[in-house]
mmCIF file of C-alpha atoms and ligand atoms in Angstrom:
data_model
loop_
_atom_site.group_PDB
_atom_site.id
_atom_site.type_symbol
_atom_site.label_atom_id
_atom_site.label_comp_id
_atom_site.label_asym_id
_atom_site.label_seq_id
_atom_site.Cartn_x
_atom_site.Cartn_y
_atom_site.Cartn_z
ATOM 1 C CA UNK V 1407 82.773 124.087 142.607
ATOM 2 C CA UNK V 1408 81.023 120.919 141.482
ATOM 3 C CA UNK V 1409 78.307 120.884 138.856
ATOM 4 C CA UNK V 1410 74.921 122.227 139.590
ATOM 5 C CA UNK V 1411 71.875 120.817 137.815
ATOM 6 C CA UNK V 1412 69.049 123.378 137.806
ATOM 7 C CA UNK V 1413 65.428 122.568 136.909
ATOM 8 C CA UNK V 1414 63.933 125.645 135.154
ATOM 9 C CA UNK V 1415 60.225 126.344 134.837
ATOM 10 C CA UNK V 1416 58.684 128.983 132.554
ATOM 11 C CA UNK V 1417 54.954 129.932 132.315
ATOM 12 C CA UNK V 1418 54.874 133.690 131.744
ATOM 13 C CA UNK V 1419 52.822 133.699 128.529
ATOM 14 C CA UNK V 1420 51.601 131.054 126.132
ATOM 15 C CA UNK V 1421 54.281 128.386 126.497
ATOM 16 C CA UNK V 1422 54.628 125.915 129.416
ATOM 17 C CA UNK V 1423 58.248 124.990 129.565
ATOM 18 C CA UNK V 1424 60.677 122.977 131.728
ATOM 19 C CA UNK V 1425 64.396 122.302 131.265
ATOM 20 C CA UNK V 1426 67.480 120.986 133.017
ATOM 21 C CA UNK V 1427 70.700 122.899 132.596
ATOM 22 C CA UNK V 1428 74.113 122.038 134.023
ATOM 23 C CA UNK V 1429 75.986 124.928 135.597
ATOM 24 C CA UNK V 1430 74.587 127.483 133.150
ATOM 25 C CA UNK V 1431 76.555 126.051 130.319
ATOM 26 C CA UNK V 1432 75.034 122.734 129.127
ATOM 27 C CA UNK V 1433 71.528 122.155 128.042
ATOM 28 C CA UNK V 1434 70.502 118.707 129.230
ATOM 29 C CA UNK V 1435 66.811 118.749 128.416
ATOM 30 C CA UNK V 1436 64.382 121.395 127.053
ATOM 31 C CA UNK V 1437 60.601 120.774 126.812
ATOM 32 C CA UNK V 1438 58.194 123.386 125.512
ATOM 33 C CA UNK V 1439 54.448 122.843 125.320
ATOM 34 C CA UNK V 1440 52.948 125.487 123.065
ATOM 35 C CA UNK V 1441 49.420 126.804 123.476
ATOM 36 C CA UNK V 1442 49.103 128.149 119.897
ATOM 37 C CA UNK V 1443 46.172 125.864 119.017
ATOM 38 C CA UNK V 1444 44.216 127.119 122.105
ATOM 39 C CA UNK V 1445 44.616 130.795 121.346
ATOM 40 C CA UNK V 1446 44.521 130.692 117.539
ATOM 41 C CA UNK V 1447 40.682 130.977 117.231
ATOM 42 C CA UNK V 1448 40.823 134.196 119.249
ATOM 43 C CA UNK V 1449 43.659 135.797 117.228
ATOM 44 C CA UNK V 1450 45.814 136.370 120.300
ATOM 45 C CA UNK V 1451 46.612 135.092 123.837
ATOM 46 C CA UNK V 1452 43.516 134.856 126.122
ATOM 47 C CA UNK V 1453 44.956 135.141 129.683
ATOM 48 C CA UNK V 1454 42.352 132.939 131.376
ATOM 49 C CA UNK V 1455 42.831 130.169 128.828
ATOM 50 C CA UNK V 1456 46.665 130.490 129.188
ATOM 51 C CA UNK V 1457 46.410 129.840 132.925
ATOM 52 C CA UNK V 1458 44.172 126.871 132.401
ATOM 53 C CA UNK V 1459 46.503 125.408 129.812
ATOM 54 C CA UNK V 1460 49.525 125.886 132.058
ATOM 55 C CA UNK V 1461 47.691 123.987 134.829
ATOM 56 C CA UNK V 1462 47.101 121.118 132.498
ATOM 57 C CA UNK V 1463 50.549 121.019 131.099
ATOM 58 C CA UNK V 1464 52.937 121.830 133.995
ATOM 59 C CA UNK V 1465 53.192 118.425 135.673
ATOM 60 C CA UNK V 1466 53.723 116.394 132.472
ATOM 61 C CA UNK V 1467 56.112 118.955 131.003
ATOM 62 C CA UNK V 1468 58.254 118.984 134.172
ATOM 63 C CA UNK V 1469 58.214 115.156 134.299
ATOM 64 C CA UNK V 1470 59.300 114.960 130.648
ATOM 65 C CA UNK V 1471 62.157 117.441 131.141
ATOM 66 C CA UNK V 1472 63.425 115.396 134.081
ATOM 67 C CA UNK V 1473 63.014 112.079 132.303
ATOM 68 C CA UNK V 1474 64.839 113.372 129.138
ATOM 69 C CA UNK V 1475 67.647 114.602 131.322
ATOM 70 C CA UNK V 1476 67.801 111.280 133.184
ATOM 71 C CA UNK V 1477 67.194 113.163 136.385
ATOM 72 C CA UNK V 1478 64.669 112.819 139.218
ATOM 73 C CA UNK V 1479 62.996 115.444 141.387
ATOM 74 C CA UNK V 1480 65.500 114.544 144.049
ATOM 75 C CA UNK V 1481 68.677 114.687 141.883
ATOM 76 C CA UNK V 1482 68.401 118.312 140.766
ATOM 77 C CA UNK V 1483 70.243 120.884 142.875
ATOM 78 C CA UNK V 1484 67.689 123.771 142.633
ATOM 79 C CA UNK V 1485 64.389 124.833 141.134
ATOM 80 C CA UNK V 1486 64.244 128.103 139.127
ATOM 81 C CA UNK V 1487 61.041 129.740 137.955
ATOM 82 C CA UNK V 1488 60.039 132.832 136.053
ATOM 83 C CA UNK V 1489 59.057 135.586 138.489
ATOM 84 C CA UNK V 1490 57.850 138.130 135.845
ATOM 85 C CA UNK V 1491 57.171 140.042 133.684
ATOM 86 C CA UNK V 1492 54.195 138.286 132.107
ATOM 87 C CA UNK V 1493 50.546 137.381 132.654
ATOM 88 C CA UNK V 1494 49.942 137.279 136.404
ATOM 89 C CA UNK V 1495 47.727 134.178 136.358
ATOM 90 C CA UNK V 1496 50.057 132.341 134.026
ATOM 91 C CA UNK V 1497 53.127 133.149 136.095
ATOM 92 C CA UNK V 1498 51.412 131.994 139.298
ATOM 93 C CA UNK V 1499 50.964 128.478 137.892
ATOM 94 C CA UNK V 1500 54.667 128.043 137.414
ATOM 95 C CA UNK V 1501 55.519 129.851 140.685
ATOM 96 C CA UNK V 1502 53.072 127.773 142.790
ATOM 97 C CA UNK V 1503 54.335 124.541 141.344
ATOM 98 C CA UNK V 1504 58.000 125.484 141.733
ATOM 99 C CA UNK V 1505 57.374 126.503 145.368
ATOM 100 C CA UNK V 1506 55.622 123.238 146.125
ATOM 101 C CA UNK V 1507 58.508 121.297 144.620
ATOM 102 C CA UNK V 1508 61.159 123.335 146.424
ATOM 103 C CA UNK V 1509 59.309 122.985 149.752
ATOM 104 C CA UNK V 1510 58.620 119.279 149.422
ATOM 105 C CA UNK V 1511 62.078 118.401 148.229
ATOM 106 C CA UNK V 1512 63.885 120.901 150.481
ATOM 107 C CA UNK V 1513 65.710 122.439 147.472
ATOM 108 C CA UNK V 1514 66.713 126.055 146.935
ATOM 109 C CA UNK V 1515 64.171 128.125 144.961
ATOM 110 C CA UNK V 1516 65.452 130.759 142.596
ATOM 111 C CA UNK V 1517 63.257 133.541 141.043
ATOM 112 C CA UNK V 1518 64.349 134.629 137.543
ATOM 113 C CA UNK V 1519 63.356 137.751 135.536
ATOM 114 C CA UNK V 1520 62.053 136.531 132.160
ATOM 115 C CA UNK V 1521 64.068 139.264 130.357
ATOM 116 C CA UNK V 1522 67.258 138.195 132.106
ATOM 117 C CA UNK V 1523 66.405 134.698 130.995
ATOM 118 C CA UNK V 1524 66.344 135.755 127.347
ATOM 119 C CA UNK V 1525 69.830 137.308 127.784
ATOM 120 C CA UNK V 1526 71.163 134.165 129.410
ATOM 121 C CA UNK V 1527 69.834 131.993 126.561
ATOM 122 C CA UNK V 1528 72.705 133.553 124.557
ATOM 123 C CA UNK V 1529 75.263 133.006 127.293
ATOM 124 C CA UNK V 1530 74.230 129.367 127.741
ATOM 125 C CA UNK V 1531 74.778 128.533 124.063
ATOM 126 C CA UNK V 1532 77.952 130.573 123.756
ATOM 127 C CA UNK V 1533 79.369 128.636 126.766
ATOM 128 C CA UNK V 1534 78.125 125.405 125.310
ATOM 129 C CA UNK V 1535 80.072 126.167 122.167
ATOM 130 C CA UNK V 1536 83.186 126.771 124.329
ATOM 131 C CA UNK V 1537 83.137 130.606 124.082
ATOM 132 C CA UNK V 1538 83.993 131.702 127.653
ATOM 133 C CA UNK V 1539 85.769 134.908 126.792
ATOM 134 C CA UNK V 1540 83.038 137.472 126.585
ATOM 135 C CA UNK V 1541 84.082 141.076 125.917
ATOM 136 C CA UNK V 1542 82.296 143.781 127.969
ATOM 137 C CA UNK V 1543 80.348 145.955 127.850
ATOM 138 C CA UNK V 1544 77.669 143.751 126.390
ATOM 139 C CA UNK V 1545 74.712 145.423 124.706
ATOM 140 C CA UNK V 1546 71.563 143.186 124.681
ATOM 141 C CA UNK V 1547 68.519 143.822 122.525
ATOM 142 C CA UNK V 1548 65.587 141.811 123.947
ATOM 143 C CA UNK V 1549 63.013 141.753 121.167
ATOM 144 C CA UNK V 1550 59.836 139.763 121.874
ATOM 145 C CA UNK V 1551 56.075 139.981 121.972
ATOM 146 C CA UNK V 1552 56.100 142.153 125.060
ATOM 147 C CA UNK V 1553 59.467 143.935 124.914
ATOM 148 C CA UNK V 1554 61.829 145.842 122.651
ATOM 149 C CA UNK V 1555 64.424 146.718 125.219
ATOM 150 C CA UNK V 1556 68.118 147.584 125.051
ATOM 151 C CA UNK V 1557 70.312 146.811 128.030
ATOM 152 C CA UNK V 1558 73.924 147.363 128.877
ATOM 153 C CA UNK V 1559 74.952 144.302 130.806
ATOM 154 C CA UNK V 1560 77.932 143.867 133.121
ATOM 155 C CA UNK V 1561 79.079 141.020 135.359
ATOM 156 C CA UNK V 1562 81.031 141.150 138.515
ATOM 157 C CA UNK V 1563 81.705 138.092 140.640
ATOM 158 C CA UNK V 1564 78.737 136.194 139.189
ATOM 159 C CA UNK V 1565 76.422 139.168 139.774
ATOM 160 C CA UNK V 1566 74.848 140.573 136.661
ATOM 161 C CA UNK V 1567 73.493 144.102 136.439
ATOM 162 C CA UNK V 1568 71.668 145.701 133.585
ATOM 163 C CA UNK V 1569 71.149 149.338 132.580
ATOM 164 C CA UNK V 1570 68.163 150.035 130.353
ATOM 165 C CA UNK V 1571 69.230 152.468 127.591
ATOM 166 C CA UNK V 1572 66.142 152.114 125.322
ATOM 167 C CA UNK V 1573 62.697 150.624 125.099
ATOM 168 C CA UNK V 1574 59.587 150.816 122.969
ATOM 169 C CA UNK V 1575 57.330 153.804 123.545
ATOM 170 C CA UNK V 1576 54.323 151.871 122.352
ATOM 171 C CA UNK V 1577 54.000 148.436 120.674
ATOM 172 C CA UNK V 1578 56.800 145.902 121.046
ATOM 173 C CA UNK V 1579 58.316 144.663 117.833
ATOM 174 C CA UNK V 1580 56.751 141.130 118.184
ATOM 175 C CA UNK V 1581 53.439 142.784 119.007
ATOM 176 C CA UNK V 1582 53.704 144.744 115.707
ATOM 177 C CA UNK V 1583 54.329 141.515 113.795
ATOM 178 C CA UNK V 1584 51.333 139.867 115.556
ATOM 179 C CA UNK V 1585 48.946 142.909 114.966
ATOM 180 C CA UNK V 1586 49.975 143.288 111.316
ATOM 181 C CA UNK V 1587 49.414 139.515 110.711
ATOM 182 C CA UNK V 1588 46.067 139.766 112.318
ATOM 183 C CA UNK V 1589 44.940 142.768 110.258
ATOM 184 C CA UNK V 1590 46.057 141.022 107.111
ATOM 185 C CA UNK V 1591 44.021 137.917 108.072
ATOM 186 C CA UNK V 1592 47.087 135.798 108.613
ATOM 187 C CA UNK V 1593 46.230 134.578 112.147
ATOM 188 C CA UNK V 1594 48.257 134.250 115.338
ATOM 189 C CA UNK V 1595 51.129 134.236 116.102
ATOM 190 C CA UNK V 1596 52.178 136.629 113.332
ATOM 191 C CA UNK V 1597 55.928 136.644 113.519
ATOM 192 C CA UNK V 1598 56.675 133.125 112.152
ATOM 193 C CA UNK V 1599 54.131 133.549 109.298
ATOM 194 C CA UNK V 1600 55.425 136.955 108.227
ATOM 195 C CA UNK V 1601 58.946 135.609 108.433
ATOM 196 C CA UNK V 1602 58.114 132.785 105.979
ATOM 197 C CA UNK V 1603 55.937 134.856 103.659
ATOM 198 C CA UNK V 1604 58.411 137.740 103.347
ATOM 199 C CA UNK V 1605 60.740 135.629 101.219
ATOM 200 C CA UNK V 1606 58.028 135.629 98.533
ATOM 201 C CA UNK V 1607 57.480 139.394 98.386
ATOM 202 C CA UNK V 1608 59.448 142.451 97.324
ATOM 203 C CA UNK V 1609 60.765 144.246 100.399
ATOM 204 C CA UNK V 1610 61.319 147.453 98.409
ATOM 205 C CA UNK V 1611 57.805 147.622 97.002
ATOM 206 C CA UNK V 1612 56.353 149.919 99.751
ATOM 207 C CA UNK V 1613 58.265 152.537 101.738
ATOM 208 C CA UNK V 1614 57.230 153.288 105.241
ATOM 209 C CA UNK V 1615 58.301 156.561 106.866
ATOM 210 C CA UNK V 1616 60.735 156.012 109.733
ATOM 211 C CA UNK V 1617 59.283 156.178 113.268
ATOM 212 C CA UNK V 1618 59.413 159.702 114.688
ATOM 213 C CA UNK V 1619 60.200 160.009 118.392
ATOM 214 C CA UNK V 1620 60.123 163.681 119.224
ATOM 215 C CA UNK V 1621 59.406 163.892 122.901
ATOM 216 C CA UNK V 1622 61.407 162.923 125.926
ATOM 217 C CA UNK V 1623 59.930 159.822 127.480
ATOM 218 C CA UNK V 1624 57.246 161.021 129.843
ATOM 219 C CA UNK V 1625 56.452 157.533 131.141
ATOM 220 C CA UNK V 1626 59.728 157.261 132.985
ATOM 221 C CA UNK V 1627 62.595 155.019 132.022
ATOM 222 C CA UNK V 1628 60.469 151.901 132.262
ATOM 223 C CA UNK V 1629 62.908 150.361 134.650
ATOM 224 C CA UNK V 1630 61.273 151.578 137.768
ATOM 225 C CA UNK V 1631 63.459 154.691 138.083
ATOM 226 C CA UNK V 1632 62.055 158.175 137.537
ATOM 227 C CA UNK V 1633 63.326 160.240 134.623
ATOM 228 C CA UNK V 1634 66.305 162.290 135.784
ATOM 229 C CA UNK V 1635 66.470 165.483 133.786
ATOM 230 C CA UNK V 1636 70.213 165.726 134.337
ATOM 231 C CA UNK V 1637 70.683 162.195 133.013
ATOM 232 C CA UNK V 1638 72.014 162.897 129.578
ATOM 233 C CA UNK V 1639 73.100 159.384 128.736
ATOM 234 C CA UNK V 1640 71.878 158.777 125.167
ATOM 235 C CA UNK V 1641 68.603 156.841 124.810
ATOM 236 C CA UNK V 1642 67.592 154.637 121.917
ATOM 237 C CA UNK V 1643 63.838 154.242 122.012
ATOM 238 C CA UNK V 1644 61.671 152.433 119.517
ATOM 239 C CA UNK V 1645 58.083 152.980 118.290
ATOM 240 C CA UNK V 1646 56.095 150.558 116.221
ATOM 241 C CA UNK V 1647 52.453 151.660 116.425
ATOM 242 C CA UNK V 1648 52.894 154.008 113.492
ATOM 243 C CA UNK V 1649 53.856 151.325 111.014
ATOM 244 C CA UNK V 1650 50.882 149.191 112.101
ATOM 245 C CA UNK V 1651 48.579 152.163 111.365
ATOM 246 C CA UNK V 1652 50.365 152.743 108.023
ATOM 247 C CA UNK V 1653 49.573 149.092 107.039
ATOM 248 C CA UNK V 1654 45.947 149.531 108.078
ATOM 249 C CA UNK V 1655 45.694 152.677 105.886
ATOM 250 C CA UNK V 1656 47.336 150.861 103.006
ATOM 251 C CA UNK V 1657 44.806 148.018 103.256
ATOM 252 C CA UNK V 1658 41.924 150.530 103.253
ATOM 253 C CA UNK V 1659 43.339 152.732 100.419
ATOM 254 C CA UNK V 1660 43.923 149.710 98.191
ATOM 255 C CA UNK V 1661 40.547 148.029 98.778
ATOM 256 C CA UNK V 1662 42.064 144.938 100.274
ATOM 257 C CA UNK V 1663 39.516 144.528 103.115
ATOM 258 C CA UNK V 1664 37.373 141.862 101.391
ATOM 259 C CA UNK V 1665 40.428 139.832 100.372
ATOM 260 C CA UNK V 1666 41.693 140.010 104.003
ATOM 261 C CA UNK V 1667 38.357 138.690 105.299
ATOM 262 C CA UNK V 1668 38.283 135.888 102.713
ATOM 263 C CA UNK V 1669 41.821 134.864 103.680
ATOM 264 C CA UNK V 1670 41.000 134.911 107.332
ATOM 265 C CA UNK V 1671 38.000 132.653 106.831
ATOM 266 C CA UNK V 1672 39.900 130.278 104.490
ATOM 267 C CA UNK V 1673 42.797 129.896 106.911
ATOM 268 C CA UNK V 1674 40.487 129.448 109.949
ATOM 269 C CA UNK V 1675 39.226 126.258 108.304
ATOM 270 C CA UNK V 1676 42.736 124.696 108.212
ATOM 271 C CA UNK V 1677 43.872 123.444 111.649
ATOM 272 C CA UNK V 1678 47.649 123.819 111.034
ATOM 273 C CA UNK V 1679 48.104 125.923 107.857
ATOM 274 C CA UNK V 1680 51.353 125.257 105.911
ATOM 275 C CA UNK V 1681 53.296 127.769 103.876
ATOM 276 C CA UNK V 1682 51.543 126.600 100.681
ATOM 277 C CA UNK V 1683 48.188 127.324 102.334
ATOM 278 C CA UNK V 1684 49.217 130.870 103.170
ATOM 279 C CA UNK V 1685 50.681 131.436 99.725
ATOM 280 C CA UNK V 1686 47.500 130.140 98.034
ATOM 281 C CA UNK V 1687 45.530 132.778 99.846
ATOM 282 C CA UNK V 1688 47.918 135.761 99.358
ATOM 283 C CA UNK V 1689 48.189 137.826 96.151
ATOM 284 C CA UNK V 1690 51.492 139.494 95.185
ATOM 285 C CA UNK V 1691 50.395 142.824 96.554
ATOM 286 C CA UNK V 1692 49.869 141.299 99.977
ATOM 287 C CA UNK V 1693 53.225 139.491 99.831
ATOM 288 C CA UNK V 1694 54.908 142.700 98.883
ATOM 289 C CA UNK V 1695 53.210 144.458 101.766
ATOM 290 C CA UNK V 1696 54.311 141.790 104.243
ATOM 291 C CA UNK V 1697 57.925 141.793 102.942
ATOM 292 C CA UNK V 1698 58.099 145.586 103.007
ATOM 293 C CA UNK V 1699 56.769 145.697 106.604
ATOM 294 C CA UNK V 1700 59.316 143.149 107.763
ATOM 295 C CA UNK V 1701 62.158 144.989 106.019
ATOM 296 C CA UNK V 1702 61.108 148.311 107.648
ATOM 297 C CA UNK V 1703 60.930 146.685 111.127
ATOM 298 C CA UNK V 1704 64.326 145.085 110.779
ATOM 299 C CA UNK V 1705 65.996 148.147 109.341
ATOM 300 C CA UNK V 1706 64.736 150.190 112.316
ATOM 301 C CA UNK V 1707 65.803 147.564 114.910
ATOM 302 C CA UNK V 1708 69.201 147.137 113.408
ATOM 303 C CA UNK V 1709 69.938 150.812 112.847
ATOM 304 C CA UNK V 1710 68.954 151.856 116.357
ATOM 305 C CA UNK V 1711 70.742 148.948 118.004
ATOM 306 C CA UNK V 1712 73.982 149.583 116.113
ATOM 307 C CA UNK V 1713 73.716 153.307 116.884
ATOM 308 C CA UNK V 1714 73.422 152.388 120.574
ATOM 309 C CA UNK V 1715 76.319 150.005 120.343
ATOM 310 C CA UNK V 1716 78.421 152.852 118.856
ATOM 311 C CA UNK V 1717 77.348 155.405 121.490
ATOM 312 C CA UNK V 1718 78.106 153.056 124.353
ATOM 313 C CA UNK V 1719 81.180 151.537 122.824
ATOM 314 C CA UNK V 1720 79.732 148.026 123.204
ATOM 315 C CA UNK V 1721 82.273 145.219 122.659
ATOM 316 C CA UNK V 1722 79.603 142.540 122.102
ATOM 317 C CA UNK V 1723 75.963 142.518 120.940
ATOM 318 C CA UNK V 1724 73.308 140.045 121.977
ATOM 319 C CA UNK V 1725 69.996 139.827 120.085
ATOM 320 C CA UNK V 1726 67.450 137.657 121.773
ATOM 321 C CA UNK V 1727 63.719 137.137 122.379
ATOM 322 C CA UNK V 1728 61.034 135.655 120.074
ATOM 323 C CA UNK V 1729 61.634 138.060 117.189
ATOM 324 C CA UNK V 1730 65.338 136.993 117.169
ATOM 325 C CA UNK V 1731 64.023 133.790 115.570
ATOM 326 C CA UNK V 1732 63.360 135.876 112.363
ATOM 327 C CA UNK V 1733 65.660 134.722 109.523
ATOM 328 C CA UNK V 1734 66.078 138.074 107.852
ATOM 329 C CA UNK V 1735 66.685 139.827 111.211
ATOM 330 C CA UNK V 1736 69.377 137.315 112.106
ATOM 331 C CA UNK V 1737 71.151 137.686 108.739
ATOM 332 C CA UNK V 1738 70.919 141.486 108.843
ATOM 333 C CA UNK V 1739 72.302 141.784 112.393
ATOM 334 C CA UNK V 1740 75.147 139.321 111.556
ATOM 335 C CA UNK V 1741 76.053 141.174 108.275
ATOM 336 C CA UNK V 1742 75.825 144.702 109.676
ATOM 337 C CA UNK V 1743 77.621 143.722 112.861
ATOM 338 C CA UNK V 1744 80.477 142.161 110.834
ATOM 339 C CA UNK V 1745 80.818 145.339 108.774
ATOM 340 C CA UNK V 1746 81.652 147.374 111.947
ATOM 341 C CA UNK V 1747 83.613 144.523 113.641
ATOM 342 C CA UNK V 1748 81.021 143.956 116.383
ATOM 343 C CA UNK V 1749 80.592 140.325 117.426
ATOM 344 C CA UNK V 1750 76.839 139.527 117.335
ATOM 345 C CA UNK V 1751 75.503 136.563 119.255
ATOM 346 C CA UNK V 1752 71.994 135.241 118.789
ATOM 347 C CA UNK V 1753 70.426 132.178 120.483
ATOM 348 C CA UNK V 1754 69.540 129.241 118.223
ATOM 349 C CA UNK V 1755 65.978 129.659 116.979
ATOM 350 C CA UNK V 1756 64.416 127.240 119.564
ATOM 351 C CA UNK V 1757 66.077 129.235 122.391
ATOM 352 C CA UNK V 1758 65.079 132.577 120.935
ATOM 353 C CA UNK V 1759 61.414 132.119 121.708
ATOM 354 C CA UNK V 1760 60.204 131.359 125.257
ATOM 355 C CA UNK V 1761 61.778 128.354 126.871
ATOM 356 C CA UNK V 1762 62.802 127.248 130.403
ATOM 357 C CA UNK V 1763 66.465 126.486 129.584
ATOM 358 C CA UNK V 1764 67.102 130.257 129.672
ATOM 359 C CA UNK V 1765 65.485 130.361 133.094
ATOM 360 C CA UNK V 1766 67.664 127.611 134.449
ATOM 361 C CA UNK V 1767 70.750 129.248 132.879
ATOM 362 C CA UNK V 1768 70.027 132.681 134.364
ATOM 363 C CA UNK V 1769 69.531 131.050 137.707
ATOM 364 C CA UNK V 1770 73.036 129.630 137.866
ATOM 365 C CA UNK V 1771 74.861 132.830 138.917
ATOM 366 C CA UNK V 1772 72.111 133.333 141.581
ATOM 367 C CA UNK V 1773 72.683 129.704 142.739
ATOM 368 C CA UNK V 1774 76.409 130.515 143.139
ATOM 369 C CA UNK V 1775 75.585 133.686 145.098
ATOM 370 C CA UNK V 1776 72.936 131.869 147.205
ATOM 371 C CA UNK V 1777 70.413 134.387 146.010
ATOM 372 C CA UNK V 1778 67.385 132.297 146.831
ATOM 373 C CA UNK V 1779 63.782 133.378 146.774
ATOM 374 C CA UNK V 1780 61.676 133.423 150.021
ATOM 375 C CA UNK V 1781 58.852 130.904 149.927
ATOM 376 C CA UNK V 1782 56.298 133.728 150.041
ATOM 377 C CA UNK V 1783 57.481 135.495 146.913
ATOM 378 C CA UNK V 1784 54.850 136.043 144.246
ATOM 379 C CA UNK V 1785 54.315 136.809 140.518
ATOM 380 C CA UNK V 1786 55.210 140.320 139.313
ATOM 381 C CA UNK V 1787 53.439 141.003 135.992
ATOM 382 C CA UNK V 1788 55.349 144.317 135.520
ATOM 383 C CA UNK V 1789 58.730 143.214 136.816
ATOM 384 C CA UNK V 1790 61.647 145.318 135.358
ATOM 385 C CA UNK V 1791 65.212 144.408 134.794
ATOM 386 C CA UNK V 1792 68.209 146.150 136.335
HETATM 387 O O1 KG4 Z 2445 59.991 135.720 123.502
HETATM 388 P P1 KG4 Z 2445 58.688 135.261 123.038
HETATM 389 O O2 KG4 Z 2445 58.513 133.818 122.721
HETATM 390 O O3 KG4 Z 2445 57.536 135.654 124.097
HETATM 391 C C1 KG4 Z 2445 57.631 136.900 124.783
HETATM 392 O O4 KG4 Z 2445 58.346 137.005 125.771
HETATM 393 O O5 KG4 Z 2445 56.877 137.741 124.262
HETATM 394 O O6 KG4 Z 2445 58.298 136.182 121.768
HETATM 395 C C2 KG4 Z 2445 57.082 135.970 121.100
HETATM 396 C C3 KG4 Z 2445 56.988 136.973 119.980
HETATM 397 C C4 KG4 Z 2445 55.667 136.979 119.240
HETATM 398 O O7 KG4 Z 2445 55.254 138.298 119.072
HETATM 399 C C5 KG4 Z 2445 56.025 136.290 117.895
HETATM 400 O O8 KG4 Z 2445 55.160 136.752 116.803
HETATM 401 C C6 KG4 Z 2445 57.429 136.745 117.719
HETATM 402 O O9 KG4 Z 2445 57.998 136.681 118.959
HETATM 403 N N1 KG4 Z 2445 58.159 135.785 116.814
HETATM 404 C C7 KG4 Z 2445 58.689 136.200 115.632
HETATM 405 C C8 KG4 Z 2445 59.195 135.017 114.994
HETATM 406 N N2 KG4 Z 2445 58.985 133.962 115.870
HETATM 407 C C9 KG4 Z 2445 58.314 134.516 116.938
HETATM 408 N N3 KG4 Z 2445 58.719 137.413 115.023
HETATM 409 C C10 KG4 Z 2445 59.315 137.444 113.804
HETATM 410 N N4 KG4 Z 2445 59.837 136.430 113.126
HETATM 411 C C11 KG4 Z 2445 59.805 135.180 113.731
HETATM 412 N N5 KG4 Z 2445 60.328 134.105 113.130
HETATM 413 ZN ZN1 ZN Z 2446 59.904 135.952 126.112
#
C-alpha cells in the first residue's frame, strides 16, 4: 500500500485546526488557531462566537497547513473532518468546508469522532517514534473539557472498536478545572493556569473528601446503549461537581470573595497575563487551594484509571485529551504506571489539546477500509464512541 496523505480538519469547540498526516504515522503539518482571546471576556466558550471565528479562520488555516506540508488541495488523498461530539454550529463550519473540498476535488471524505481522534493522537506519535508493537487490550482515558471517559480499545484488520467502561456522572475533569479557575477569578481556560500556579502552592494544605458515587448510572451507559441490569462488567465512573462545590464553600468560609473579585478585575485588564501577573494577584492561601484542588483531581483520575486497568487486565494505557497536557498529571501517571509495570503513553502536549493531526491520523484506518462519509452526513453534537 502506497502512502496516503490525509488533510484533517477540526472545528468542534474553540480551536480551528488543520493538519496533514502521512499514513497515520507521520505528522507533516499541524496548524491550530485558538479562539481564547475571543472567549476570554465571557469566561467560557460562547457557541455563536465560536462558529463565527471558525468561519473566519477555516480557509487560512487549511491553506497554511497545506503550504507547510508542501501539499496542494489536489495532492492530498482524502479529506477528514470531525463529525462530533462538539458544538453543532462549530462542527458544521468544518463539515461544510470539508464537504465542499471533497466534492470539488473529487476526493474521499472521512468523518471522524473527536474522541477517537484524541486516542489516535497517541497512536500517531508512538508510530512516529517507531513503536509499532502495541500490546492489547489498550485502556484509553480521554480527559478533556467535555469528557472524562474510559475506553477499552481493540483493533482488528484496521478496524478499531471501543467499549466504554467509565465516564463522568457530572462535570468533566477539564470542566472542573475551568469552573474552579473561574470561581477563583483566574479566567478562562482554567486548566493551563491552574497547572502553572499549582507548582507554587502546597498540594497537601487542604484535603477534599473523595467523590462518592453510590447509585448505578441511571442515565444509561452514555454510549447510546441502554443499561443492562445483567451487565456486571465493572464500571469506573467519575464525578467532579462535588469538588467544585467544596472549593466554592471554602472561598465563602474563608472570606475570599472580595480578593477573588479584585483578582478578576486586575487580570481582565491584562490582555495576555503571564505567570508573574497571576502570582502577583494570588496570596499563598489561594495558591495552596489551587494546588490542593489539582492534586485531588489527579489522584482521583489516576486511582480510578489504574483500578480499571487492573480490573480489565489492560496491557497498555493511553491518557489523552486537553487535561493530559497537565504536567503533574503526566508525571503521576508515568510514575504510578511504572510502579505496576503498565506502559503509559501520552501525546506530546501540543497533541493533547484539540488539533487536526489526530483527526487525520484516526481517518487513516477508515481510508484503508474505504469507510467514506456520504456527502449528506451532518454534525452530531452528542456523538458517542464505540
Ligand atoms: O481536548 P480539549 O482541547 O478540548 C475538548 O475536547 O474539550 O480540552 C480542553 C480542556 C479544557 O477544559 C482545559 O482547561 C483543559 O483541557 N486543559 C488543561 C490543561 N490544558 C488544557 N487542564 C489541566 N492542565 C492543563 N495544562
Ligand atoms: Zn478535545
